[in-house]
XYZ file of C-alpha atoms in Angstrom:
780
model
C -234.384 -57.921 141.145
C -230.808 -59.342 140.597
C -231.522 -59.462 136.791
C -232.468 -55.829 136.866
C -229.392 -54.888 138.841
C -227.204 -56.724 136.356
C -228.867 -55.012 133.352
C -228.337 -51.616 135.124
C -224.691 -52.358 135.748
C -224.091 -53.479 132.045
C -225.810 -50.084 130.936
C -223.516 -48.157 133.211
C -220.395 -49.802 131.847
C -221.369 -49.236 128.194
C -222.358 -45.676 128.926
C -219.018 -44.973 130.744
C -217.131 -46.654 127.844
C -218.921 -44.362 125.447
C -218.029 -41.299 127.522
C -214.441 -42.073 127.550
C -214.248 -42.261 123.628
C -213.145 -39.079 122.090
C -216.051 -37.458 120.258
C -215.562 -36.093 116.797
C -216.269 -32.337 116.865
C -215.626 -29.757 114.305
C -215.121 -26.317 116.033
C -215.804 -23.863 113.154
C -214.799 -20.215 113.235
C -214.549 -18.102 110.112
C -214.795 -20.451 107.107
C -214.553 -19.003 103.683
C -212.918 -21.933 101.696
C -212.128 -25.647 101.961
C -208.621 -24.889 103.218
C -210.002 -22.800 106.098
C -212.224 -25.866 107.082
C -209.372 -28.253 107.004
C -207.258 -25.961 109.178
C -210.011 -25.374 111.790
C -209.866 -28.652 113.393
C -208.835 -32.494 112.894
C -212.256 -33.777 112.299
C -213.551 -30.922 110.038
C -214.381 -32.046 106.485
C -215.734 -30.147 103.573
C -218.595 -31.066 101.230
C -218.007 -30.081 97.663
C -221.525 -30.749 96.305
C -222.679 -27.816 94.240
C -226.267 -27.912 95.475
C -225.336 -28.526 99.196
C -226.262 -24.873 100.110
C -229.329 -22.937 99.375
C -229.542 -19.314 98.264
C -228.592 -17.067 101.196
C -227.277 -19.848 103.314
C -223.689 -19.593 104.642
C -221.091 -21.652 102.905
C -219.761 -22.537 106.336
C -222.428 -25.317 106.743
C -220.209 -27.143 104.135
C -217.617 -27.663 106.933
C -218.605 -30.043 109.553
C -217.900 -33.693 110.838
C -218.450 -36.559 108.267
C -221.570 -37.817 110.294
C -223.178 -34.428 110.078
C -222.501 -33.868 106.460
C -223.934 -37.191 105.506
C -226.926 -36.405 107.654
C -227.461 -33.102 105.823
C -227.409 -35.136 102.478
C -223.825 -34.751 101.265
C -222.664 -37.917 99.379
C -219.484 -39.756 100.622
C -217.677 -39.147 97.313
C -218.298 -35.371 97.684
C -216.569 -35.195 101.115
C -213.023 -33.872 101.087
C -210.807 -35.124 103.883
C -207.048 -35.115 103.461
C -205.741 -38.294 105.069
C -202.320 -39.061 106.882
C -199.722 -40.943 105.041
C -196.178 -42.319 106.063
C -193.458 -43.705 103.830
C -190.331 -45.601 104.938
C -187.502 -44.088 102.907
C -184.717 -46.269 104.336
C -185.032 -49.524 106.374
C -181.728 -51.413 106.469
C -182.055 -54.638 108.553
C -180.785 -54.910 112.014
C -177.122 -56.511 112.253
C -176.687 -59.675 113.839
C -173.083 -59.156 114.920
C -170.073 -56.795 114.485
C -168.152 -57.416 111.351
C -165.723 -54.489 111.073
C -168.309 -52.544 109.112
C -170.785 -49.963 110.403
C -173.481 -52.114 112.194
C -177.221 -51.279 112.046
C -178.819 -51.262 115.537
C -181.847 -49.098 114.817
C -184.386 -49.485 112.047
C -185.908 -47.827 110.013
C -183.366 -45.048 109.380
C -185.520 -42.660 107.413
C -189.246 -42.124 107.337
C -191.475 -39.464 105.834
C -194.732 -38.349 107.397
C -197.703 -36.273 105.915
C -200.031 -35.451 108.747
C -203.379 -33.862 109.298
C -202.948 -31.177 111.904
C -204.375 -32.354 115.253
C -204.444 -36.088 114.271
C -201.749 -38.481 115.350
C -199.988 -41.233 113.319
C -197.867 -44.046 114.868
C -195.022 -46.118 113.534
C -192.735 -48.682 115.027
C -188.864 -48.366 115.758
C -186.875 -51.426 116.377
C -183.515 -51.673 118.249
C -180.977 -54.443 118.815
C -177.593 -53.988 120.482
C -174.930 -55.775 118.328
C -173.140 -58.521 120.030
C -169.430 -57.560 120.488
C -169.913 -53.866 119.580
C -166.593 -51.835 120.034
C -165.962 -49.879 123.109
C -163.846 -46.858 123.703
C -163.097 -46.116 127.356
C -161.316 -42.878 128.230
C -159.955 -43.021 131.814
C -159.946 -39.481 133.245
C -158.106 -39.167 136.526
C -157.839 -36.519 139.183
C -153.994 -35.990 139.852
C -154.334 -33.768 142.863
C -152.255 -34.615 145.831
C -155.154 -36.448 147.667
C -155.099 -39.004 144.957
C -151.524 -40.108 145.378
C -152.364 -43.683 146.644
C -155.021 -44.064 143.962
C -152.320 -43.279 141.178
C -150.035 -46.041 142.263
C -152.874 -48.527 141.976
C -154.081 -47.226 138.613
C -150.484 -47.908 137.138
C -151.118 -51.488 137.565
C -154.747 -51.672 136.343
C -153.960 -51.937 132.548
C -154.203 -55.703 132.489
C -157.385 -55.920 134.487
C -158.984 -53.298 132.467
C -158.302 -54.892 129.179
C -159.344 -58.323 130.438
C -162.636 -56.800 131.625
C -163.355 -55.107 128.197
C -162.381 -58.210 126.224
C -165.305 -60.116 128.059
C -167.510 -57.471 126.414
C -165.971 -57.255 122.946
C -163.003 -58.078 120.963
C -162.692 -54.339 119.692
C -161.991 -52.453 122.812
C -159.643 -49.409 123.266
C -158.591 -47.316 126.256
C -157.227 -43.772 126.497
C -155.953 -41.771 129.411
C -156.296 -38.131 130.505
C -155.501 -36.316 133.827
C -156.672 -33.041 135.341
C -156.213 -30.854 138.585
C -157.535 -27.325 138.340
C -156.933 -23.920 136.765
C -153.438 -22.577 137.519
C -154.507 -19.252 138.905
C -155.550 -17.983 142.443
C -157.460 -18.963 144.414
C -157.384 -22.497 142.870
C -153.585 -22.912 142.661
C -150.576 -21.223 144.464
C -149.126 -19.012 141.747
C -145.759 -18.779 143.387
C -143.288 -19.611 140.605
C -141.670 -22.294 142.798
C -145.113 -23.664 143.789
C -146.323 -23.801 140.241
C -143.364 -25.993 139.285
C -143.754 -28.163 142.491
C -147.166 -27.840 144.284
C -146.647 -30.924 146.350
C -145.037 -31.273 149.809
C -141.198 -30.457 149.962
C -140.624 -34.057 150.923
C -142.214 -35.464 147.777
C -139.750 -35.591 145.041
C -141.921 -37.003 142.352
C -144.323 -34.107 141.652
C -145.226 -32.577 138.338
C -146.011 -28.951 137.737
C -149.483 -27.610 138.150
C -151.881 -27.948 135.194
C -155.638 -27.804 134.390
C -156.282 -30.746 131.957
C -153.684 -32.807 129.971
C -154.476 -35.474 127.435
C -151.887 -38.359 127.983
C -152.822 -41.288 125.641
C -154.989 -41.550 122.578
C -157.279 -44.510 122.335
C -155.181 -47.658 121.876
C -155.737 -51.448 122.014
C -152.168 -51.867 123.380
C -151.882 -52.894 127.059
C -148.199 -52.104 127.046
C -148.597 -48.687 125.675
C -151.255 -47.970 128.266
C -149.053 -49.068 131.057
C -145.958 -47.116 129.907
C -147.953 -43.765 129.597
C -149.660 -44.208 132.931
C -146.513 -45.122 134.658
C -144.835 -41.901 133.644
C -147.582 -39.919 135.344
C -146.865 -38.210 138.751
C -149.088 -36.441 141.270
C -149.582 -32.683 141.280
C -151.566 -30.251 143.532
C -153.808 -27.266 144.016
C -155.176 -25.209 146.823
C -159.024 -25.650 147.117
C -161.010 -28.876 147.477
C -163.092 -28.740 144.245
C -161.313 -29.735 141.059
C -161.588 -28.828 137.311
C -163.509 -32.030 136.383
C -166.003 -30.398 134.080
C -163.264 -28.569 132.093
C -161.472 -31.828 131.567
C -164.835 -33.835 130.512
C -165.820 -31.001 128.158
C -162.480 -31.155 126.295
C -162.539 -34.893 126.161
C -165.948 -34.795 124.681
C -165.422 -32.096 121.972
C -161.784 -32.922 120.988
C -162.873 -36.220 119.391
C -160.235 -36.415 116.679
C -157.553 -35.630 119.253
C -158.789 -38.340 121.741
C -159.198 -40.916 119.055
C -163.005 -41.711 119.459
C -164.116 -44.142 116.783
C -167.350 -43.482 114.635
C -168.901 -46.746 115.548
C -168.255 -47.541 119.188
C -169.763 -47.285 122.537
C -168.066 -44.285 124.145
C -167.407 -44.189 127.871
C -165.593 -41.611 130.134
C -164.544 -42.977 133.413
C -164.020 -40.082 135.861
C -162.071 -40.882 139.102
C -161.902 -38.292 141.884
C -162.203 -37.859 145.649
C -163.346 -34.164 145.389
C -166.335 -32.122 144.095
C -166.172 -30.030 141.023
C -166.068 -26.289 139.996
C -168.852 -25.128 137.508
C -169.903 -22.161 135.586
C -169.698 -18.988 137.604
C -166.873 -20.136 139.860
C -164.307 -18.615 137.394
C -165.413 -15.155 138.675
C -163.342 -15.828 141.794
C -160.253 -15.626 139.699
C -161.591 -12.830 137.454
C -162.438 -15.224 134.564
C -165.522 -13.808 133.053
C -165.750 -15.348 129.616
C -168.048 -18.383 129.470
C -167.017 -21.645 128.119
C -167.583 -21.770 124.284
C -167.853 -25.545 124.258
C -165.083 -25.664 121.531
C -161.772 -27.821 121.463
C -158.839 -25.853 122.689
C -156.126 -28.449 122.948
C -152.558 -27.966 121.841
C -149.502 -30.146 122.751
C -152.106 -32.328 124.554
C -152.950 -29.524 127.003
C -156.114 -27.314 127.385
C -154.843 -23.937 126.437
C -157.882 -21.868 127.519
C -157.843 -23.023 131.102
C -157.113 -19.643 132.561
C -159.000 -17.758 129.907
C -162.589 -19.348 129.970
C -164.837 -20.122 132.843
C -165.758 -23.782 133.837
C -168.712 -25.014 131.597
C -172.176 -25.409 133.210
C -173.649 -28.874 133.862
C -176.254 -28.182 131.026
C -173.532 -27.387 128.501
C -171.626 -30.568 129.472
C -174.672 -32.783 129.392
C -175.539 -31.461 125.903
C -172.066 -32.100 124.547
C -171.871 -35.561 126.038
C -175.328 -36.462 124.448
C -174.364 -34.858 121.113
C -171.131 -36.955 120.964
C -172.835 -40.135 122.243
C -170.523 -40.363 125.292
C -171.624 -42.061 128.503
C -169.833 -40.995 131.737
C -169.155 -43.204 134.640
C -168.396 -41.316 137.795
C -166.029 -43.485 139.993
C -165.787 -41.435 143.103
C -165.193 -41.846 146.889
C -167.697 -42.091 149.443
C -167.428 -38.523 150.678
C -168.593 -37.061 147.338
C -170.920 -39.885 146.106
C -174.083 -37.862 146.844
C -172.744 -34.866 144.977
C -172.007 -36.964 141.805
C -175.417 -38.799 142.085
C -177.219 -35.429 141.824
C -174.972 -34.628 138.756
C -175.812 -38.023 137.201
C -179.418 -37.096 137.342
C -178.863 -34.193 135.183
C -176.692 -36.065 132.593
C -178.526 -38.594 130.629
C -176.961 -42.143 130.430
C -174.583 -41.784 133.293
C -173.752 -43.929 136.267
C -172.049 -43.409 139.720
C -169.969 -45.906 141.561
C -168.222 -45.587 144.951
C -164.499 -46.121 144.918
C -162.518 -47.682 147.800
C -159.995 -45.324 149.382
C -157.079 -46.705 147.020
C -159.280 -47.248 143.963
C -158.531 -51.065 143.982
C -162.246 -51.883 143.107
C -162.304 -49.478 139.981
C -162.332 -52.345 137.507
C -165.232 -54.068 139.147
C -166.969 -50.593 139.296
C -166.506 -50.024 135.646
C -168.048 -53.525 134.675
C -170.997 -52.936 136.788
C -171.546 -49.336 135.544
C -171.171 -50.557 131.893
C -173.683 -53.413 132.332
C -176.244 -50.966 133.808
C -175.666 -48.503 130.986
C -175.852 -50.998 128.202
C -178.980 -52.768 129.565
C -181.006 -49.669 129.544
C -182.201 -48.391 126.152
C -183.531 -44.832 126.089
C -185.126 -43.586 122.917
C -185.403 -39.711 122.529
C -185.302 -36.964 119.929
C -183.408 -33.903 118.859
C -184.418 -30.682 117.196
C -188.102 -31.193 117.531
C -189.992 -28.610 115.597
C -192.447 -26.258 117.308
C -196.032 -27.411 117.629
C -195.069 -31.010 117.177
C -195.645 -33.710 119.846
C -193.887 -37.158 120.197
C -195.053 -39.902 122.560
C -192.873 -43.027 122.993
C -194.448 -46.421 123.928
C -191.802 -48.955 124.791
C -192.571 -52.593 123.648
C -190.344 -54.825 125.722
C -190.251 -57.067 128.779
C -189.226 -54.296 131.330
C -190.890 -51.255 129.765
C -191.076 -47.825 131.328
C -194.208 -45.648 131.113
C -194.956 -43.949 127.845
C -193.526 -40.397 127.782
C -193.530 -37.342 125.493
C -189.689 -36.848 125.913
C -188.372 -40.385 125.950
C -189.090 -44.114 125.965
C -187.217 -46.411 128.250
C -186.652 -50.176 128.168
C -184.589 -51.788 131.104
C -182.770 -54.986 131.437
C -182.246 -55.339 127.694
C -179.635 -58.184 126.889
C -177.148 -57.917 124.017
C -178.712 -59.361 120.773
C -182.295 -58.900 122.339
C -184.596 -57.137 119.793
C -186.979 -54.526 121.306
C -189.280 -51.975 119.755
C -190.911 -48.586 120.494
C -194.192 -47.201 119.046
C -193.607 -43.596 118.204
C -196.738 -41.392 117.976
C -196.274 -38.153 116.168
C -198.954 -35.192 116.243
C -198.524 -31.922 114.532
C -200.702 -29.101 115.973
C -200.400 -26.597 112.986
C -199.630 -26.581 109.276
C -195.974 -26.926 108.292
C -193.789 -27.865 105.393
C -190.544 -29.780 105.068
C -189.576 -30.048 108.739
C -187.559 -32.750 110.334
C -186.165 -34.098 113.477
C -184.062 -37.044 114.638
C -184.768 -39.979 116.927
C -181.939 -41.875 118.279
C -180.986 -44.175 121.401
C -178.944 -42.314 123.879
C -175.249 -43.252 123.809
C -175.740 -44.849 120.407
C -174.654 -43.302 117.071
C -177.604 -44.985 115.067
C -180.455 -42.362 114.250
C -183.766 -42.167 112.597
C -184.514 -38.988 110.589
C -188.252 -38.132 110.426
C -189.261 -35.825 107.711
C -192.584 -33.982 108.479
C -195.052 -32.188 106.321
C -198.717 -31.425 106.975
C -201.718 -31.952 104.703
C -203.621 -28.623 104.860
C -204.727 -28.494 101.109
C -207.980 -29.509 99.497
C -207.680 -31.785 96.285
C -211.189 -31.172 95.001
C -210.742 -32.082 91.224
C -212.702 -29.024 90.168
C -214.022 -28.682 86.707
C -211.425 -26.974 84.360
C -214.019 -24.619 82.969
C -213.167 -21.032 83.723
C -216.982 -20.249 83.393
C -219.462 -22.410 85.139
C -223.266 -22.294 84.829
C -223.568 -22.809 88.544
C -221.951 -19.345 88.984
C -224.305 -17.744 86.436
C -221.568 -17.799 83.870
C -219.570 -15.246 85.756
C -217.071 -17.414 87.607
C -215.548 -20.909 88.081
C -216.319 -23.617 90.688
C -213.625 -24.241 93.408
C -214.464 -27.035 95.937
C -218.144 -26.546 95.443
C -218.221 -22.751 95.798
C -218.019 -20.062 93.251
C -214.858 -18.098 92.610
C -216.155 -15.092 90.764
C -214.623 -13.238 87.804
C -213.502 -9.756 88.006
C -216.369 -7.237 88.633
C -218.796 -9.835 90.083
C -219.520 -10.939 93.690
C -222.152 -12.815 95.533
C -222.756 -16.514 96.465
C -223.441 -17.374 92.800
C -221.605 -14.416 91.232
C -225.033 -12.911 90.738
C -224.054 -9.253 91.607
C -222.289 -6.866 89.235
C -220.297 -4.315 91.265
C -220.035 -1.832 88.344
C -217.724 1.060 88.888
C -217.272 0.236 92.552
C -214.639 -2.061 93.966
C -215.094 -5.037 96.246
C -213.805 -3.247 99.278
C -216.268 -0.452 99.132
C -219.163 -2.816 98.341
C -218.228 -4.912 101.363
C -217.704 -1.814 103.508
C -221.345 -0.953 103.149
C -222.211 -4.129 104.940
C -219.940 -3.279 107.930
C -221.642 -1.447 110.736
C -219.612 1.406 112.331
C -216.693 0.682 109.976
C -216.158 -2.702 111.754
C -214.353 -5.521 110.300
C -217.207 -8.123 110.267
C -219.703 -8.118 107.413
C -223.321 -8.255 108.416
C -222.195 -8.973 112.104
C -221.280 -12.511 110.981
C -225.070 -13.316 110.738
C -225.542 -12.814 107.060
C -223.962 -12.485 103.588
C -223.072 -9.227 101.947
C -224.952 -9.428 98.527
C -224.484 -6.531 96.183
C -223.583 -4.217 99.187
C -226.676 -5.265 101.301
C -227.079 -7.802 104.014
C -228.951 -10.938 103.329
C -229.466 -12.347 106.878
C -229.219 -15.965 107.938
C -231.827 -17.816 110.085
C -231.212 -18.433 113.831
C -231.042 -21.669 115.319
C -234.769 -21.810 116.183
C -235.637 -21.125 112.587
C -236.471 -17.331 112.844
C -234.439 -14.820 110.985
C -231.954 -12.206 111.895
C -233.014 -8.716 110.741
C -231.693 -5.135 110.586
C -229.557 -3.315 107.980
C -226.615 -5.239 109.302
C -228.294 -8.254 110.613
C -227.674 -6.984 114.082
C -231.115 -7.820 115.438
C -232.899 -11.066 116.453
C -236.026 -11.868 118.415
C -234.577 -14.455 120.707
C -232.098 -12.470 123.051
C -234.393 -10.353 125.252
C -234.669 -10.219 129.116
C -236.550 -13.044 130.672
C -238.876 -13.135 133.521
C -239.847 -16.379 135.235
C -237.953 -18.215 132.463
C -240.171 -16.662 129.778
C -239.048 -14.340 127.039
C -240.419 -10.799 127.993
C -242.353 -12.522 130.796
C -244.799 -13.976 128.341
C -246.587 -10.590 128.219
C -244.779 -8.982 125.384
C -242.712 -9.433 122.166
C -238.899 -9.434 121.608
C -237.752 -7.064 119.060
C -234.081 -6.498 118.369
C -233.104 -7.359 121.954
C -235.770 -5.009 123.663
C -239.171 -6.213 124.924
C -242.305 -4.570 123.593
C -244.938 -5.019 126.109
C -248.530 -5.743 125.668
C -251.200 -3.250 126.957
C -251.373 -3.137 130.752
C -247.851 -4.374 131.194
C -244.356 -2.582 131.552
C -240.810 -3.186 132.655
C -237.684 -4.393 130.930
C -239.019 -7.866 130.737
C -242.825 -6.962 130.793
C -242.840 -8.286 134.284
C -245.102 -5.543 135.872
C -248.648 -4.695 135.577
C -249.159 -1.017 134.978
C -250.229 0.580 138.378
C -249.563 3.660 140.398
C -251.007 2.459 143.724
C -247.727 2.190 145.753
C -246.589 5.493 144.137
C -249.568 7.595 145.395
C -248.915 10.083 148.352
C -251.296 11.362 150.987
C -251.867 14.545 148.959
C -252.743 12.301 146.009
C -249.637 13.003 143.816
C -247.391 10.409 142.172
C -243.970 10.351 143.823
C -244.497 13.958 145.017
C -243.646 15.019 141.477
C -240.060 14.131 141.964
C -239.927 10.756 140.262
C -241.723 8.291 137.870
C -243.796 5.301 138.650
C -242.545 2.211 137.105
C -243.641 -1.301 137.975
C -245.752 0.268 140.680
C -242.601 1.725 142.155
C -241.129 5.135 142.367
C -237.903 5.766 140.386
C -236.734 8.890 141.995
C -234.662 11.910 140.506
C -231.070 11.926 141.741
C -230.806 12.634 145.530
C -234.367 11.766 146.436
C -235.217 8.664 148.471
C -237.527 5.865 148.074
C -240.287 4.844 148.627
C -242.099 8.054 147.563
C -239.193 10.507 146.693
C -240.144 12.739 149.620
C -236.709 13.407 151.133
C -233.458 14.453 149.385
C -230.472 13.495 151.390
C -227.994 14.334 148.893
C -229.449 17.762 147.939
C -228.050 21.209 148.992
C -229.598 22.849 152.017
C -232.550 25.012 150.791
C -231.923 27.435 153.694
C -228.783 28.562 151.848
C -229.868 28.073 148.238
C -233.197 30.051 148.578
C -231.787 32.898 150.805
C -231.541 35.304 147.929
C -235.178 34.663 146.948
C -236.289 35.056 150.667
C -234.417 38.363 150.918
C -235.859 39.928 147.799
C -239.420 38.617 148.367
C -239.637 39.636 152.054
C -237.445 42.743 152.315
C -237.032 43.860 148.769
C -233.204 43.773 148.776
C -230.357 41.421 147.761
C -228.964 40.199 144.426
C -232.508 39.392 143.027
C -233.943 42.756 143.826
C -234.431 44.012 140.282
C -235.922 40.678 138.964
C -237.348 39.087 142.022
C -240.653 38.053 140.378
C -238.910 36.355 137.515
C -236.401 34.526 139.575
C -238.357 33.463 142.612
C -242.090 33.824 142.305
C -242.366 30.500 140.313
C -240.481 28.340 142.802
C -241.496 29.885 146.169
C -244.968 30.985 147.588
C -244.136 33.200 150.590
C -245.982 34.841 153.407
C -244.790 37.451 155.957
C -245.722 36.343 159.551
C -245.299 37.250 163.260
C -245.020 33.596 164.246
C -244.236 30.456 162.404
C -247.054 27.769 161.502
C -244.931 25.486 159.393
C -243.502 22.540 161.666
C -240.192 22.211 159.735
C -236.819 23.386 161.025
C -236.159 27.107 161.237
C -233.589 28.611 158.938
C -231.315 31.480 160.335
C -229.399 33.283 157.598
C -227.487 36.509 157.272
C -228.556 38.727 154.342
C -226.449 41.158 152.168
C -227.056 44.100 154.617
C -225.769 42.047 157.576
C -229.159 41.457 159.073
C -230.380 38.039 160.450
C -233.460 36.756 158.617
C -235.650 33.983 160.174
C -237.813 31.782 157.888
C -239.239 28.291 157.381
C -239.591 26.274 154.141
C -242.021 23.539 153.203
C -241.349 21.661 150.047
C -244.523 21.191 147.978
C -245.260 18.886 145.012
C -242.488 18.857 142.309
C -238.693 19.206 142.670
C -238.300 23.050 143.020
C -241.528 24.212 144.740
C -241.642 25.704 148.226
C -243.984 27.481 150.731
C -242.077 29.983 152.732
C -242.971 31.770 156.108
C -240.736 34.780 156.793
C -240.661 36.711 160.104
C -241.394 40.251 159.496
C -238.745 41.582 161.820
C -235.054 41.315 161.044
C -232.316 41.406 163.595
C -229.973 44.103 162.368
C -226.873 45.202 164.498
C -226.501 48.960 165.532
C -223.927 50.967 163.536
C -220.506 51.673 165.316
C -219.614 55.166 166.983
C -217.162 57.063 164.899
C -216.135 59.449 167.760
C -215.354 56.591 170.107
C -213.429 54.738 167.534
C -211.257 57.877 166.599
C -210.825 58.864 170.255
C -209.828 55.523 171.375
C -207.397 55.228 168.581
C -205.637 58.578 169.419
C -205.501 57.491 173.200
C -203.921 54.186 172.265
C -201.254 55.860 170.149
C -200.326 58.180 172.883
C -200.211 55.537 175.605
C -198.100 53.339 173.416
C -195.688 56.348 172.752
C -195.412 56.938 176.390
C -194.736 53.519 177.257
C -191.974 53.287 174.577
C -190.150 56.457 176.082
C -190.330 54.969 179.625
C -188.939 51.813 178.332
C -186.149 53.588 176.538
C -185.279 55.700 179.701
C -185.324 52.591 181.832
C -182.843 50.824 179.521
C -180.470 53.861 179.498
C -180.678 54.099 183.376
C -179.741 50.421 183.662
C -176.906 50.740 181.407
C -175.449 53.880 183.268
C -175.934 52.024 186.670
C -174.040 49.100 185.309
C -171.095 51.361 184.213
C -171.053 53.178 187.572
C -170.868 49.852 189.436
C -168.138 48.767 187.193
C -166.259 52.028 187.944
C -166.691 51.656 191.787
C -165.292 48.076 191.557
C -162.231 49.095 189.652
C -161.485 52.044 192.129
C -161.636 49.624 195.137
C -159.106 47.531 193.477
C -156.535 50.353 193.048
C -153.482 50.529 195.485
C -152.344 54.264 196.111
C -149.802 55.481 198.800
C -149.493 59.031 200.224
C -145.917 60.282 199.228
C -144.201 63.246 197.671
C -143.122 63.178 194.206
C -139.337 63.145 194.156
C -139.366 65.245 190.914
C -141.654 67.839 192.279
C -140.137 71.253 193.557
C -142.128 73.730 195.634
C -142.231 77.260 194.342
C -139.379 79.627 195.382
C -141.139 82.979 194.829
C -144.357 83.806 196.599
C -146.473 86.569 195.031
C -149.460 88.247 197.000
C -152.277 90.306 195.674
C -152.284 93.667 197.544
C -155.900 94.077 196.850
C -157.146 90.776 198.152
C -158.920 90.959 201.319
C -159.483 87.420 201.970
C -163.294 87.700 201.415
């Protein structure tokens, strides 16, 4: 039992190991030549043997994996497979120590690769940091007012800094620069007096506001460093963040003005106690032009400080990497986390925490330099599209293999390490190149890259070959026909036709694929290939085969029919799309011995009803219009000789309706009540017979017709109504006039009551002085 278990375990391990290995597969598509084959996959090979294919067989079979080609009978010497190649063009040995000449820290320096697309090639790159390699350190200090105490300590740091660097190399240089912020609102007070003296009134030693100023070029003189730094005074601004990124960008891109050496380890030490402004913050001051990453320094000052926005972190990181500069952020505790996040976005950078007065800055720089120099990161620039690179470090403290960089940690000066670089080209390309280099180091490796996508078949030089019927030449085992001839062996003369029209006759429905991809177009007709099972495609365009029909119970055409061009031809007694049914009408028969009531067909012993009719026997039609309405015109003309069909009633209705005039209904179906064209109500019942439009109708003999209206009553009523309405209108008008007069009279009465009259004689009135009497007046 234990022996059996052990054997089983060994078998599982071997099987699992086999499954993990990458299988060589050639995924072919449209293959017309050896070049098409080579480009279709990394494991595709081409057989150039003239007799490898038979007449009518696709030339695609020449393209396959090596194992399958040999299995089909192709000789090894007839298999075309372009192989990878690599050539080291320059490999200067690594330098042992620095000797005032340009040392070599990376080897090789130039390499040429010619790759097969999809396949990888690996080469080794060696690195050794030269003992005593020169160091250029640029001290970039924040001179805002909060750094006043730190500046006083920095003025005495020269001696300690040079001593620390001399422990590393004999070829050290130090430069100095200072920054505050842009001299515009809201960063700096733009009052004229405040621009000249932005510090407190009591502080006499205060220099004018500025953005960035380069103070001292790279120098190995301790005295000169001390003199220049001693001349510096504090300045000031308004907001807390400073223009750190502006200053670092100018220090990086103005190499000739700063004094960076070509062969040196370049360091920028940024000391500050505040955060930094970055791209976009310039909008607060109306500065919209982005940083152009160019040097704009005149008279040691950054001249575009108020014209260009701050650089982005990405722009700064790119320029630092491009110029091989490694930043060290010496910052106070309050902003340490901010600069740690910044350091994660800038390769080869370190962060150290300053004491409140910057006394520990020298120790901080030494620690940061050791950390930077002991970590070697190999990466690339300008990688072409569709090219992958994987770095595998070979050292004591190696990082994980990566496709963007390889890392070795804790590397000591003079220690030799190496990296395996694996390059893969995914597509064909010519004369491309990219650069591999260690971050922060000037040494580079230039990789020239081309792909091997062509076939070198060493064809016969004869322009006419017997294999091609004397009408063409051999190219990688297949015939390249002379003008006027086509075919696998140039056996077809196209005469006065051109190749395009001849090939078009093999394309169905003006498509783009000849013979549906299942045959060869020979002399304008399709010669079909065989299927995988050995049968042949057929049809004018090889569009048919006898293997792709519907299956029933996992049998083609249910085992009771033959497949022909994708459709089943059933044997006698069987039917259905997969010949799955015996021919029978038992379940389709109705009580009146009809098949599906004549409103459907019986297939597979099941009714397939016409639209609207319901299974199982197509008796009811839930989706059909109401026959009470659709047959009304026929009922009216058949029963009462009226309506739209009166003149051709026998033609329009007698074939679809058998009718009977009755006094009482005998049909159990629902009663129809419809109004005819004369306004009478007709009552009838319909019974649908066999077939779709065939009814028996029972019609009540008596219609319900309404009595005609009385003309005299209508006229009299109309006249009386008009008269009554006229009288009512007159009475309404009279009432309104009365109401208006009554209102006016009451108003007059009220005015009269308000008047104040007295009985007295008018002083201007004089009585008559003469009295005249009529003698004839009797008083009556």
